[in-house]
Coordinates of C-alpha atoms in Angstrom, one line a residue:
Chain A
X1 CA 0.0 0.0 0.0
X2 CA 1.4 3.4 -0.9
X3 CA 2.6 5.4 2.1
X4 CA 3.9 8.8 3.1
X5 CA 7.6 8.7 3.9
X6 CA 9.5 11.2 6.1
X7 CA 13.2 11.8 6.7
X8 CA 15.0 12.0 9.0
X9 CA 13.2 10.0 11.7
X10 CA 15.0 12.0 14.4
X11 CA 16.7 15.4 14.1
X12 CA 18.7 17.0 16.9
X13 CA 19.6 20.6 16.4
X14 CA 21.1 23.5 18.4
X15 CA 18.7 26.4 19.1
X16 CA 19.0 29.1 16.4
X17 CA 19.9 26.7 13.7
X18 CA 17.9 26.0 10.5
X19 CA 16.3 22.6 10.0
X20 CA 14.7 21.1 6.9
X21 CA 12.3 18.2 7.3
X22 CA 11.5 16.1 4.3
X23 CA 8.5 14.3 3.1
X24 CA 7.6 12.2 0.1
X25 CA 3.8 12.2 -0.2
X26 CA 1.8 9.4 -1.8
X27 CA 2.5 9.6 -5.5
X28 CA -0.9 10.5 -7.0
X29 CA -1.8 12.9 -4.2
X30 CA -2.0 16.6 -4.8
X31 CA -2.7 18.0 -1.3
X32 CA 0.0 18.1 1.3
X33 CA 0.0 19.0 5.0
X34 CA 2.3 19.5 8.0
X35 CA 1.1 18.9 11.5
X36 CA 3.0 18.8 14.8
X37 CA 2.5 17.1 18.1
X38 CA 4.3 18.4 21.1
X39 CA 4.9 15.6 23.7
X40 CA 1.7 14.9 25.6
X41 CA -0.4 17.3 23.5
X42 CA -2.8 17.2 20.6
X43 CA -1.8 16.9 17.0
X44 CA -1.9 20.5 15.6
X45 CA -2.3 21.7 12.1
X46 CA 0.5 23.8 10.7
X47 CA 0.0 24.3 7.0
X48 CA -1.7 22.9 3.8
X49 CA -0.2 23.2 0.3
X50 CA -1.6 22.7 -3.1
X51 CA -0.5 23.7 -6.6
X52 CA 2.8 25.1 -5.3
X53 CA 1.2 27.4 -2.9
X54 CA 0.0 27.6 0.7
X55 CA -3.7 27.0 0.9
X56 CA -4.1 27.6 4.6
X57 CA -1.8 28.1 7.6
X58 CA -2.3 28.2 11.4
X59 CA -1.1 30.8 13.9
X60 CA 1.8 28.6 14.7
X61 CA 3.1 28.8 11.2
X62 CA 4.8 32.2 11.5
X63 CA 7.6 33.8 9.5
X64 CA 10.1 31.2 10.8
X65 CA 8.4 28.5 8.9
X66 CA 8.3 27.8 5.2
X67 CA 7.2 25.0 2.9
X68 CA 8.4 24.0 -0.5
X69 CA 7.9 21.4 -3.2
X70 CA 11.3 21.6 -4.8
X71 CA 10.7 18.8 -7.3
X72 CA 7.9 16.4 -8.3
X73 CA 8.2 14.2 -5.3
X74 CA 9.5 16.0 -2.2
X75 CA 7.7 18.3 0.2
X76 CA 9.7 20.1 2.8
X77 CA 9.2 22.1 6.0
X78 CA 11.9 24.6 6.9
X79 CA 12.3 26.2 10.3
X80 CA 14.7 29.1 9.9
X81 CA 15.9 29.8 13.4
X82 CA 14.8 27.0 15.8
X83 CA 13.6 27.7 19.3
X84 CA 13.3 25.3 22.2
X85 CA 9.5 25.3 21.9
X86 CA 9.8 23.9 18.3
X87 CA 10.7 20.5 19.8
X88 CA 8.0 18.2 18.7
X89 CA 7.0 15.4 16.4
X90 CA 6.3 16.7 12.9
X91 CA 4.0 14.8 10.7
X92 CA 3.6 15.2 7.0
X93 CA 0.3 14.1 5.4
X94 CA -1.2 13.9 1.9
X95 CA -4.6 13.4 0.4
X96 CA -6.1 12.9 -3.0
X97 CA -8.6 15.8 -2.7
X98 CA -9.2 18.9 -0.8
X99 CA -12.9 18.5 -0.3
X100 CA -12.7 16.0 2.5
X101 CA -13.9 13.1 0.3
X102 CA -10.6 11.3 0.8
X103 CA -8.7 10.9 4.1
X104 CA -5.4 12.4 4.9
X105 CA -2.6 9.8 5.2
X106 CA 0.2 10.4 7.6
X107 CA 3.9 9.6 7.6
X108 CA 5.8 8.2 10.5
X109 CA 7.0 11.6 11.6
X110 CA 10.2 13.4 12.3
X111 CA 11.1 13.8 16.0
X112 CA 12.7 17.3 16.3
X113 CA 14.8 17.9 19.4
X114 CA 16.1 21.5 19.9
X115 CA 19.0 21.8 22.4
Chain B
X1 CA -12.9 28.2 18.0
X2 CA -13.1 24.6 16.6
X3 CA -13.0 22.0 19.3
X4 CA -12.8 18.2 19.4
X5 CA -13.1 16.4 22.7
X6 CA -12.5 12.7 23.3
X7 CA -13.4 10.5 26.2
X8 CA -12.3 8.7 28.1
X9 CA -8.7 9.9 27.9
X10 CA -7.4 6.5 29.1
X11 CA -9.0 3.1 29.2
X12 CA -7.6 -0.2 30.5
X13 CA -9.6 -3.4 29.7
X14 CA -9.0 -7.1 29.5
X15 CA -8.6 -9.0 26.2
X16 CA -11.9 -10.0 24.9
X17 CA -13.8 -7.0 26.3
X18 CA -15.8 -4.6 24.1
X19 CA -14.9 -0.9 24.3
X20 CA -16.6 2.3 23.1
X21 CA -14.6 5.4 22.5
X22 CA -16.3 8.8 22.3
X23 CA -15.7 11.9 20.3
X24 CA -17.7 15.1 20.4
X25 CA -17.1 18.2 18.4
X26 CA -18.0 21.8 17.9
X27 CA -16.8 23.2 14.6
X28 CA -18.0 25.6 12.0
X29 CA -18.7 24.1 8.6
X30 CA -18.3 20.4 9.5
X31 CA -17.2 18.3 6.5
X32 CA -16.1 14.9 7.9
X33 CA -15.0 13.0 11.0
X34 CA -12.1 10.7 10.9
X35 CA -10.7 8.1 13.3
X36 CA -7.0 7.2 13.4
X37 CA -5.0 4.6 15.4
X38 CA -1.6 5.8 16.6
X39 CA 0.8 3.3 17.9
X40 CA 4.4 4.3 18.0
X41 CA 4.5 6.5 14.9
X42 CA 2.1 7.5 12.2
X43 CA -1.6 7.9 12.8
X44 CA -3.1 5.2 10.6
X45 CA -6.4 5.8 9.0
X46 CA -9.4 3.8 10.3
X47 CA -12.7 5.4 9.2
X48 CA -14.0 8.5 7.6
X49 CA -17.6 9.5 8.3
X50 CA -19.7 12.2 6.6
X51 CA -23.3 11.1 7.0
X52 CA -25.3 10.5 10.2
X53 CA -26.5 7.1 11.1
X54 CA -24.5 5.0 8.7
X55 CA -22.2 2.6 10.5
X56 CA -18.8 2.0 9.0
X57 CA -17.3 -1.4 9.8
X58 CA -14.0 -3.1 9.5
X59 CA -13.6 -6.4 11.2
X60 CA -14.0 -5.9 14.9
X61 CA -14.0 -2.1 14.6
X62 CA -17.1 0.0 13.8
X63 CA -18.0 3.6 14.0
X64 CA -21.0 5.8 13.6
X65 CA -21.7 9.6 13.4
X66 CA -24.5 11.7 14.8
X67 CA -24.4 15.1 13.2
X68 CA -27.4 16.3 15.2
X69 CA -25.8 15.6 18.6
X70 CA -22.3 16.3 17.2
X71 CA -20.6 13.1 18.3
X72 CA -19.2 9.9 17.0
X73 CA -18.3 6.6 18.7
X74 CA -15.7 4.0 17.8
X75 CA -16.5 0.4 19.0
X76 CA -14.0 -2.4 19.2
X77 CA -15.4 -5.8 20.0
X78 CA -13.4 -8.9 21.2
X79 CA -10.4 -6.7 21.9
X80 CA -6.9 -8.1 21.4
X81 CA -3.6 -6.9 22.8
X82 CA -2.7 -5.5 19.4
X83 CA -5.6 -3.0 19.7
X84 CA -3.5 -1.2 22.4
X85 CA -2.9 2.3 21.0
X86 CA -3.9 5.9 21.1
X87 CA -7.1 6.4 19.1
X88 CA -7.4 9.9 17.6
X89 CA -10.6 11.6 16.4
X90 CA -10.2 14.4 13.9
X91 CA -12.7 16.6 12.2
X92 CA -12.3 18.0 8.7
X93 CA -13.7 21.5 8.2
X94 CA -15.3 22.6 5.0
X95 CA -13.1 24.9 2.9
X96 CA -10.3 24.9 5.5
X97 CA -7.5 22.6 4.5
X98 CA -7.0 21.0 7.9
X99 CA -8.0 18.4 10.4
X100 CA -8.8 19.4 14.0
X101 CA -7.7 16.7 16.4
X102 CA -8.9 15.6 19.8
X103 CA -6.6 14.7 22.6
X104 CA -6.8 11.0 21.9
X105 CA -7.9 8.0 24.0
X106 CA -5.1 5.8 25.2
X107 CA -6.5 2.2 25.1
X108 CA -4.6 -0.6 26.9
X109 CA -5.6 -4.2 26.5
X110 CA -4.3 -6.5 29.1
X111 CA -4.0 -10.2 28.4

């Protein structure tokens, strides 16, 4: 069964450094998402992306964050200058439509630890 | 503010028991309700519900939605230790490109 893949599985970074989290969505999907889950808390929406532009973003997704689809398969989340509070599990998801007729499928996540 | 609340937060039962997990929601422009199972890593998709009263079933798992009372339940019959996981309820909101998640229910099945 096709799946969303994320790399790396764990990233440890010094505060203030830039990180790039990578995702390969399911191949025929067109809608891509990033979520995060701080330890012990709910999964929170960050951003959705379609047709090479952001469709919607949450209040969490401030100027420190950016997303990109650099080629036909990868979807990346960049955090420019990491803070301690960015430590979380980051999940990428993809879906075949935007209307909610198809579910979002999630990757295994990248655990980001900021020191 | 859109809100999804799950109960109980934690549940411990014996293998073979039947469990019911609850999810209530308050969102503007409801589109769909989804259930996911989260073990160590990715939330894996279980069900998507869009219409009231139609039960979705997969093996020992079933789910139903009540759009009038704004809740859904997930039933698991004849539980097995492999059912131990966190079960997440999420609501898709019309037009918005996002899922709003509940806190999850941590289900532990003891042999």
